[in-house]
PDB file of C-alpha atoms in Angstrom:
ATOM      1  CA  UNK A  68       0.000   0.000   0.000  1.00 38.00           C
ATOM      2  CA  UNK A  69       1.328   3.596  -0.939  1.00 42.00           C
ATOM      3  CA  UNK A  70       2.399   5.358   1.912  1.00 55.00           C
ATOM      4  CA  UNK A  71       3.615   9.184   2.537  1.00 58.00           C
ATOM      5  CA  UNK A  72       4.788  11.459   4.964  1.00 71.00           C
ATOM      6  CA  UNK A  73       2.915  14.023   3.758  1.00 80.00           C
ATOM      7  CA  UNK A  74      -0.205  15.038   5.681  1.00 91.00           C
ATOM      8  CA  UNK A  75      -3.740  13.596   5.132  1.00 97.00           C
ATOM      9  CA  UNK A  76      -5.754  16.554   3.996  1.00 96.00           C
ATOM     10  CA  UNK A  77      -9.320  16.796   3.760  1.00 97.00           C
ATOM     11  CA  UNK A  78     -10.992  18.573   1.462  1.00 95.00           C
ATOM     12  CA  UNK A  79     -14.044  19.790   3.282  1.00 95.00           C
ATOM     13  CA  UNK A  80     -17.228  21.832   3.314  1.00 93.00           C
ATOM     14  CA  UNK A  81     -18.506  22.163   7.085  1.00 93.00           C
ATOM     15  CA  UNK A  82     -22.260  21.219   6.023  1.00 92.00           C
ATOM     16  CA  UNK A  83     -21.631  18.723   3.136  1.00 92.00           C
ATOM     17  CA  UNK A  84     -23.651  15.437   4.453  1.00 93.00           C
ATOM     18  CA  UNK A  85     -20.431  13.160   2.374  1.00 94.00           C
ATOM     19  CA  UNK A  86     -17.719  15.261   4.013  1.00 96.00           C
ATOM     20  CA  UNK A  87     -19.165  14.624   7.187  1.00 97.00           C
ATOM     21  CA  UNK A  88     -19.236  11.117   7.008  1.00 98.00           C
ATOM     22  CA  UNK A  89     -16.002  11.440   6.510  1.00 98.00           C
ATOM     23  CA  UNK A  90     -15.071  13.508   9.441  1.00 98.00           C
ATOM     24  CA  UNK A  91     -16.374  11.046  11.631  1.00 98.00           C
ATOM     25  CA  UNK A  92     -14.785   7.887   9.950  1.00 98.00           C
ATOM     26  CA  UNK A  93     -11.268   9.753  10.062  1.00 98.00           C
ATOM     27  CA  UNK A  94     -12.343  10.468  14.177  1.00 98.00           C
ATOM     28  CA  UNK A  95     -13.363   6.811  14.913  1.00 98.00           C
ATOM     29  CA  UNK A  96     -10.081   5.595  13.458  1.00 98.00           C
ATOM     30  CA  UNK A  97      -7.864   8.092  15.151  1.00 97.00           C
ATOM     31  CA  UNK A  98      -6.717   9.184  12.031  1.00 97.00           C
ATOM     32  CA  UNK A  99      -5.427  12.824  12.321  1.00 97.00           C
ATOM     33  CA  UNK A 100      -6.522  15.371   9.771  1.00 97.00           C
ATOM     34  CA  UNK A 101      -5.463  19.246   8.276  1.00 96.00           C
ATOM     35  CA  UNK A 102      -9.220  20.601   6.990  1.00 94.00           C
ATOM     36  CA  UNK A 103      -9.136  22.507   3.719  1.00 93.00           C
ATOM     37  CA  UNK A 104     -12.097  24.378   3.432  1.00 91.00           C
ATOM     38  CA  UNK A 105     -13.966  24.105   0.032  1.00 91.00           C
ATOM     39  CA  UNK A 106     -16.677  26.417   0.087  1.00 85.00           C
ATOM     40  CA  UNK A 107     -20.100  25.434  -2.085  1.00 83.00           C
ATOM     41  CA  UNK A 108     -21.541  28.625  -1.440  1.00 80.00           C
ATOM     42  CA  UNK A 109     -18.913  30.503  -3.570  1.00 83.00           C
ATOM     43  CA  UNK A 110     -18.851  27.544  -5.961  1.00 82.00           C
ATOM     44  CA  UNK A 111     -14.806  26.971  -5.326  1.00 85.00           C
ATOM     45  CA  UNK A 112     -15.543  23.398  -5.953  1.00 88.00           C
ATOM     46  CA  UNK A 113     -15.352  24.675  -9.401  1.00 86.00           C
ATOM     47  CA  UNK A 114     -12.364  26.505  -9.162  1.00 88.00           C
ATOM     48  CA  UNK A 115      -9.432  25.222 -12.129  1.00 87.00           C
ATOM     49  CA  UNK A 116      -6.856  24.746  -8.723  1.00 85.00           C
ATOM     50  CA  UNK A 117      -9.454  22.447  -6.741  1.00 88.00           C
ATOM     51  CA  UNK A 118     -10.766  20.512 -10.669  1.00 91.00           C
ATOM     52  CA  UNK A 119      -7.272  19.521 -11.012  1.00 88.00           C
ATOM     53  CA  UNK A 120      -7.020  17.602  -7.423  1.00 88.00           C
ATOM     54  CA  UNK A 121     -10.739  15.968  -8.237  1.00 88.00           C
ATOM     55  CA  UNK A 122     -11.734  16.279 -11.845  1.00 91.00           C
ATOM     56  CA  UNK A 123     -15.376  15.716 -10.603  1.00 88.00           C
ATOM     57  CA  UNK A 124     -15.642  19.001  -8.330  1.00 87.00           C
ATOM     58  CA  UNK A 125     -17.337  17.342  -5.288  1.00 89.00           C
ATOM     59  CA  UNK A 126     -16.286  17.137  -1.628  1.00 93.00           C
ATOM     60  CA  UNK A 127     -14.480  15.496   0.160  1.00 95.00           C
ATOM     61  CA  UNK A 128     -11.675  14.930  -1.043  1.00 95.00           C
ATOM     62  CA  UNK A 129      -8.756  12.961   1.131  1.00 97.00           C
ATOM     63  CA  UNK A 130      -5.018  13.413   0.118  1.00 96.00           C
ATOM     64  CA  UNK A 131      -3.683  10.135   1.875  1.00 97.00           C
ATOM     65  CA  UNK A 132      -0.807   7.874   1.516  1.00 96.00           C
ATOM     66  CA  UNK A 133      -0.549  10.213  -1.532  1.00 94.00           C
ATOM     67  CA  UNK A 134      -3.540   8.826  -2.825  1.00 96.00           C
ATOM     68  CA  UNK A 135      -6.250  11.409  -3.975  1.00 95.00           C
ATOM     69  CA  UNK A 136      -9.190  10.088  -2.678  1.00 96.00           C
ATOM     70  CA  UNK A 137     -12.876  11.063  -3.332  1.00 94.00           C
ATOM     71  CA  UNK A 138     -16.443   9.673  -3.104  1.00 95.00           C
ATOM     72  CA  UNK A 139     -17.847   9.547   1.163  1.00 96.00           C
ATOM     73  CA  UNK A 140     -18.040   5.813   0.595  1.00 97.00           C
ATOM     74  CA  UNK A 141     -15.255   4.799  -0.986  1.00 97.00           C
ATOM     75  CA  UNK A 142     -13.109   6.718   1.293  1.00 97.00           C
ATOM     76  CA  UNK A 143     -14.403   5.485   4.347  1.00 98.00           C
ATOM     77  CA  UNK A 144     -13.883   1.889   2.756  1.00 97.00           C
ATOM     78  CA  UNK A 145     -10.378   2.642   2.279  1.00 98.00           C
ATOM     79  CA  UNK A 146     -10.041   3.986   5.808  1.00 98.00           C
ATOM     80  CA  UNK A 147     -11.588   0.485   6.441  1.00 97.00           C
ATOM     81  CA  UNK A 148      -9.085  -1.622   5.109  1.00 96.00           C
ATOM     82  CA  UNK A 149      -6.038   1.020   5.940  1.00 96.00           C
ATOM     83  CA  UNK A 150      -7.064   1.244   9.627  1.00 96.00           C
ATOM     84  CA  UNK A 151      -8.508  -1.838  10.606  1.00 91.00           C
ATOM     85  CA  UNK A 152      -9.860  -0.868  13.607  1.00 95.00           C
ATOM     86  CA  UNK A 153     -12.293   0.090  14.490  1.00 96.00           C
ATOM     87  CA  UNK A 154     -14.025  -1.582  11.482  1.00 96.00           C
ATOM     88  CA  UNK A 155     -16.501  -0.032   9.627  1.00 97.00           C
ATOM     89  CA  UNK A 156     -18.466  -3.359   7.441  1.00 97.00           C
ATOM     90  CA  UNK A 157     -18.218  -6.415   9.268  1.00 95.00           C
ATOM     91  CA  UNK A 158     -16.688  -9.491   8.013  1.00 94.00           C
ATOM     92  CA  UNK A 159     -18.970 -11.235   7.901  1.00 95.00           C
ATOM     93  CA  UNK A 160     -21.011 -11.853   4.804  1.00 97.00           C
ATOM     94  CA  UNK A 161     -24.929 -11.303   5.882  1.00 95.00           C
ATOM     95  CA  UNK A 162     -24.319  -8.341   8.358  1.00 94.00           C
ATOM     96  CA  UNK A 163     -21.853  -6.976   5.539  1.00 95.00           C
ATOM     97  CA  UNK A 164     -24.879  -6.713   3.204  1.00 96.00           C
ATOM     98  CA  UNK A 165     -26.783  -5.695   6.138  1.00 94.00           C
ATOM     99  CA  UNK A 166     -24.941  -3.018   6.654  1.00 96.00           C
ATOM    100  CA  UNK A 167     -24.011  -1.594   2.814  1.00 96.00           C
ATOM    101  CA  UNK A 168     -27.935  -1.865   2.245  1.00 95.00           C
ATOM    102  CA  UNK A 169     -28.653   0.905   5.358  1.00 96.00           C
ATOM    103  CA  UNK A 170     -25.491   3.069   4.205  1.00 97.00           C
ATOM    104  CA  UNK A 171     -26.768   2.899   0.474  1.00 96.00           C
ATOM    105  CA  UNK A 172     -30.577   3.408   1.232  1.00 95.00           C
ATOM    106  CA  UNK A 173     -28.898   6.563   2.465  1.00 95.00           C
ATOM    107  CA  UNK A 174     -25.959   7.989   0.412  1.00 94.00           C
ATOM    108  CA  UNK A 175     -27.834   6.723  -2.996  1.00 92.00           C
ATOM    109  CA  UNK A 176     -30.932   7.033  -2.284  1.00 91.00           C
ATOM    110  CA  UNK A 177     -31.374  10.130  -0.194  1.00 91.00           C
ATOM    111  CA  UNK A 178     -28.783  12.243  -0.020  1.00 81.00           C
ATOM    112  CA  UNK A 179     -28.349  12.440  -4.050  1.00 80.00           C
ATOM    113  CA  UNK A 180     -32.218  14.198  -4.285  1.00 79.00           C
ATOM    114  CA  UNK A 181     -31.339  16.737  -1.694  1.00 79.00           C
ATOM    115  CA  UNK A 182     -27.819  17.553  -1.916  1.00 77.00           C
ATOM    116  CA  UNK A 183     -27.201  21.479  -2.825  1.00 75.00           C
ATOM    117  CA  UNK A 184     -26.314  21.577  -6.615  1.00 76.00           C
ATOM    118  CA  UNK A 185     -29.806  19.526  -7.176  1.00 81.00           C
ATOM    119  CA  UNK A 186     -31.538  22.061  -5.113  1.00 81.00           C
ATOM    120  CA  UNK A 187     -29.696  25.158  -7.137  1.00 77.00           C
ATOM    121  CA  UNK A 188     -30.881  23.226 -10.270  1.00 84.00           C
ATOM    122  CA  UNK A 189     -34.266  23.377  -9.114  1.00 83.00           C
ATOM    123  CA  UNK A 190     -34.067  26.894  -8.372  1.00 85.00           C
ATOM    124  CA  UNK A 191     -31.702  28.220 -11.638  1.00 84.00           C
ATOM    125  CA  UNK A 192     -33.092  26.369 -13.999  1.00 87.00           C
ATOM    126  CA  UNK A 193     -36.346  24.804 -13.151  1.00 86.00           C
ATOM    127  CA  UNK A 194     -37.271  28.271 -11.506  1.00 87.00           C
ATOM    128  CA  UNK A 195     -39.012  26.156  -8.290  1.00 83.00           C
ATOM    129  CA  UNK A 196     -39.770  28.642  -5.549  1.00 89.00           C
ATOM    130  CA  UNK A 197     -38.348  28.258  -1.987  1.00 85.00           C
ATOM    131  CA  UNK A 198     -41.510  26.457  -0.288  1.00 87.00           C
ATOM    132  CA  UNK A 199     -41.969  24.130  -3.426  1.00 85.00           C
ATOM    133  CA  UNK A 200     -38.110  23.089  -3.033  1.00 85.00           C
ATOM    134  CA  UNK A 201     -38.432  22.372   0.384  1.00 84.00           C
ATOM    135  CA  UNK A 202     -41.598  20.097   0.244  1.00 87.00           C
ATOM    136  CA  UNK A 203     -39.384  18.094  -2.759  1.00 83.00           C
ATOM    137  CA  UNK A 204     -36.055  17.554   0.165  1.00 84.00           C
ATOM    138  CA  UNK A 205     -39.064  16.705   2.566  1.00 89.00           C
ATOM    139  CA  UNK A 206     -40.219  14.262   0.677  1.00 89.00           C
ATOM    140  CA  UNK A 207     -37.758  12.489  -0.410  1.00 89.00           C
ATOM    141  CA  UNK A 208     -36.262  12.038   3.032  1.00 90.00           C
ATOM    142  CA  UNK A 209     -39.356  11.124   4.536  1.00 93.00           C
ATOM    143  CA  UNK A 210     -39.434   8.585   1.943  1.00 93.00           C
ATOM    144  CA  UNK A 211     -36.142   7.003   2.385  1.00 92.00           C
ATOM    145  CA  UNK A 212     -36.536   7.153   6.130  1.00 96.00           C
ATOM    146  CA  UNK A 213     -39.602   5.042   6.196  1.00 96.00           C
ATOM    147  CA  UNK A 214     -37.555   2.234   4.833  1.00 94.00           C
ATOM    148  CA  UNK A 215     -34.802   3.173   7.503  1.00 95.00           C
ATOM    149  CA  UNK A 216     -37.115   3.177  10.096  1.00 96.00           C
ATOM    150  CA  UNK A 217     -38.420  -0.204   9.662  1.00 95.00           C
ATOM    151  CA  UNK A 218     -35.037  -1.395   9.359  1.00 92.00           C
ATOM    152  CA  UNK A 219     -33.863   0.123  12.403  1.00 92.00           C
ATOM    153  CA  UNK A 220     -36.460  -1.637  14.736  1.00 91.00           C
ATOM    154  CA  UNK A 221     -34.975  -5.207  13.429  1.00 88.00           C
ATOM    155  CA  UNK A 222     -31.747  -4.525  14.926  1.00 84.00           C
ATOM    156  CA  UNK A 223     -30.303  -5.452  18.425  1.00 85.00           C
ATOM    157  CA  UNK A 224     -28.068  -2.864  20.010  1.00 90.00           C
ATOM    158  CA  UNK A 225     -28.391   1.173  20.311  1.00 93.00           C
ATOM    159  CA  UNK A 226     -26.588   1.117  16.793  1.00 96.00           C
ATOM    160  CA  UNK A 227     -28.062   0.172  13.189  1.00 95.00           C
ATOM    161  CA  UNK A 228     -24.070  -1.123  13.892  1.00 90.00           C
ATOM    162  CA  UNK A 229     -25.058  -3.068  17.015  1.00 91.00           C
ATOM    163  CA  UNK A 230     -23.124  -2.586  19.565  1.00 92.00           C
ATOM    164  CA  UNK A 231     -20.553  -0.544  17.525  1.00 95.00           C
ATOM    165  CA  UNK A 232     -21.256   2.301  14.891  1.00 97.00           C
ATOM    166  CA  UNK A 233     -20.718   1.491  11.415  1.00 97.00           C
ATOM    167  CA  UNK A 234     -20.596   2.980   8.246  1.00 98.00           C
ATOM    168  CA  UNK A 235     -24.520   2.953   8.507  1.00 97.00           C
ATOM    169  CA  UNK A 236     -23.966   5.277  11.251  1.00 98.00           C
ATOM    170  CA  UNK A 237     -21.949   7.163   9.799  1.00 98.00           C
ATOM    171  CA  UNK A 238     -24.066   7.894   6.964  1.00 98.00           C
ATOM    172  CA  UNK A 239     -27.204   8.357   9.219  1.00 98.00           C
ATOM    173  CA  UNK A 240     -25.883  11.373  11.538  1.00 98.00           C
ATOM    174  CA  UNK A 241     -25.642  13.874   8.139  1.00 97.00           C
ATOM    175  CA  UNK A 242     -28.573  12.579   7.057  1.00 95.00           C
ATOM    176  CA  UNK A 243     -30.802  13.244  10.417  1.00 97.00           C
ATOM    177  CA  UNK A 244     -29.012  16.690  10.641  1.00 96.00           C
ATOM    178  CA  UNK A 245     -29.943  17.806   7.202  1.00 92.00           C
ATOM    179  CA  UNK A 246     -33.314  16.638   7.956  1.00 94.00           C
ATOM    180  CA  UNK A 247     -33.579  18.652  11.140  1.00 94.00           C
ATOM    181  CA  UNK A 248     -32.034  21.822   8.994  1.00 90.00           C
ATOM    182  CA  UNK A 249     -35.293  21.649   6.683  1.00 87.00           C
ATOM    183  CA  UNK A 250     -37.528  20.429   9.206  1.00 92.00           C
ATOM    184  CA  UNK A 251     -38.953  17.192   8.563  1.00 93.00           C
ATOM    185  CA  UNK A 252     -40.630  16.030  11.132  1.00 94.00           C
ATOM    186  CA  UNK A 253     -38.610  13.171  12.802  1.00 96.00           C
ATOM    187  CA  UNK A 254     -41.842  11.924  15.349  1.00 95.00           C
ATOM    188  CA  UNK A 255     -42.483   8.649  13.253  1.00 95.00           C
ATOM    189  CA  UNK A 256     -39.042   7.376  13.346  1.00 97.00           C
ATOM    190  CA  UNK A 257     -38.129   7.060  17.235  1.00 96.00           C
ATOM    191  CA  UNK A 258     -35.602   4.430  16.207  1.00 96.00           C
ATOM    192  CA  UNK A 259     -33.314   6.402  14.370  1.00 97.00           C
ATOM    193  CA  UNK A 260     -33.966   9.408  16.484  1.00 97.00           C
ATOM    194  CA  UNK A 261     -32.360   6.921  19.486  1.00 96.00           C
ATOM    195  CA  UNK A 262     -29.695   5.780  17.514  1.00 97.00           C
ATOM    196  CA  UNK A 263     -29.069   9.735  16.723  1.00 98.00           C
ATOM    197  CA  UNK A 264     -28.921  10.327  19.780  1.00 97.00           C
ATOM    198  CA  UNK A 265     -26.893   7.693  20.945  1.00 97.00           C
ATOM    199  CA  UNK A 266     -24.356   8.128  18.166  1.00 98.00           C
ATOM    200  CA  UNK A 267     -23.586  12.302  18.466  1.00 97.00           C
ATOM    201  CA  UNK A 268     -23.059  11.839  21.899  1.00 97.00           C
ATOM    202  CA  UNK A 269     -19.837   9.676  21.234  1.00 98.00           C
ATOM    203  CA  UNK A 270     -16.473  12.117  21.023  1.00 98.00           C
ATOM    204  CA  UNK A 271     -15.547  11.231  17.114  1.00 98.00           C
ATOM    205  CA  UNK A 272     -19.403  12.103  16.336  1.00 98.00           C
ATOM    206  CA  UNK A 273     -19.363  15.477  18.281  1.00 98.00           C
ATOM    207  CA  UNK A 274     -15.872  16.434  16.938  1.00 98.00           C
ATOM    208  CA  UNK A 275     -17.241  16.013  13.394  1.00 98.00           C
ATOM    209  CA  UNK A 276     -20.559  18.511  13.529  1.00 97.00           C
ATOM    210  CA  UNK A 277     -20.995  20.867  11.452  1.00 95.00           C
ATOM    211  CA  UNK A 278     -20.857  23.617  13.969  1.00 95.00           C
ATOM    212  CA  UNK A 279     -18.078  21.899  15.560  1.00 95.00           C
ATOM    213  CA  UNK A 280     -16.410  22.483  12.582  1.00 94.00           C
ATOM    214  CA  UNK A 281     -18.214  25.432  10.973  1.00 89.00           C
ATOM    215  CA  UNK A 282     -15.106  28.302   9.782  1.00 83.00           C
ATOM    216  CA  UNK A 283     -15.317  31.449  11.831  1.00 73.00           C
ATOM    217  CA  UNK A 284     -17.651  34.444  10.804  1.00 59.00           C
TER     218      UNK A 284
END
């Protein structure tokens, strides 16, 4: 495996659901980090300098082992199999599946609906008002955790993990927070409000929050 002495950088917007997944997967393995601050707002994702680290534009992006990593999930996989503890996907093969299904039901499922350049195309292009973009995030998050939900009440342990987060969890905490930014109401999915719960309160969760993170001014 390629190694470096060069710092692992991530490049990072404070509110990006896939950069915080990250956040937290680098904090659960102990894996110290420099932030670079990619701001969506200003569109530097778009920026010649930042295209020519990731030709695709999006964040995060981890500089690792001298590696130029992007994609949340693929990331956190090769976090997985760099630091092998704490893992991430079990070994074994049924609660592996398991546990891709609940991360995918979220990153591909979810998140790609809702994330900001869909919602500027909505606005730009497709000239959808404010209230009429909102009820389209709500919806398809209310849709996605439905599935979650009844998911969630299957498993044993304060985790959709178990007894240990994994890269379910990890995906989960953006999600919930987003959903609590545009106010969906969260009162018929007491499962994964519990496991919310139960998950920010751990250090590498807390650490990784957007306003724990969130630059100054």
């Amino acid at each position: 495996m390629p190694e470096s002495d060069a710092p692992v950088r991530l490049h990072d917007y404070f509110r990006s659901s896939a950069s915080y997944r990250v956040r937290i997967a680098l904090n659960l393995k102990g894996v110290a980090y420099e932030s670079v601050s990619v701001d969506l707002r200003t569109g530097e994702q778009r920026d010649a300098g930042y295209r020519a680290l990731n030709p695709q534009g999006f964040v995060p992006m981890l500089e690792m082992d001298g590696l130029k990593l992007n994609q949340s999930l693929a990331i956190i996989d090769y976090l997985d199999a760099r630091v092998p503890e704490p893992r991430f996907v079990s070994r074994d093969p049924a609660t592996r599946s398991r546990q891709l299904a609940l991360a995918l039901m979220i990153a591909c499922d979810i998140h790609p609906l809702n994330n900001l350049r869909v919602l500027h195309y909505l606005k730009r292009e497709l000239g959808v008002e404010e209230p009429a973009r909102d009820d389209w995030y709500r919806h398809w998050v209310r849709e996605g955790l439905v599935a979650l939900e009844a998911m969630a009440a299957e498993q044993d342990g304060q985790y959709l993990g178990g007894d240990t987060p994994c890269i379910a969890d990890i995906c989960l905490v953006p999600q919930i927070y987003n959903a609590r930014r545009f106010e969906v109401a969260l009162h018929d999915f007491p499962n994964l409000v519990a496991v919310d719960a139960a998950l920010t309160a751990l250090p590498a969760f807390a650490a990784a929050h957007p306003d724990a993170v969130a630059p100054a001014g």
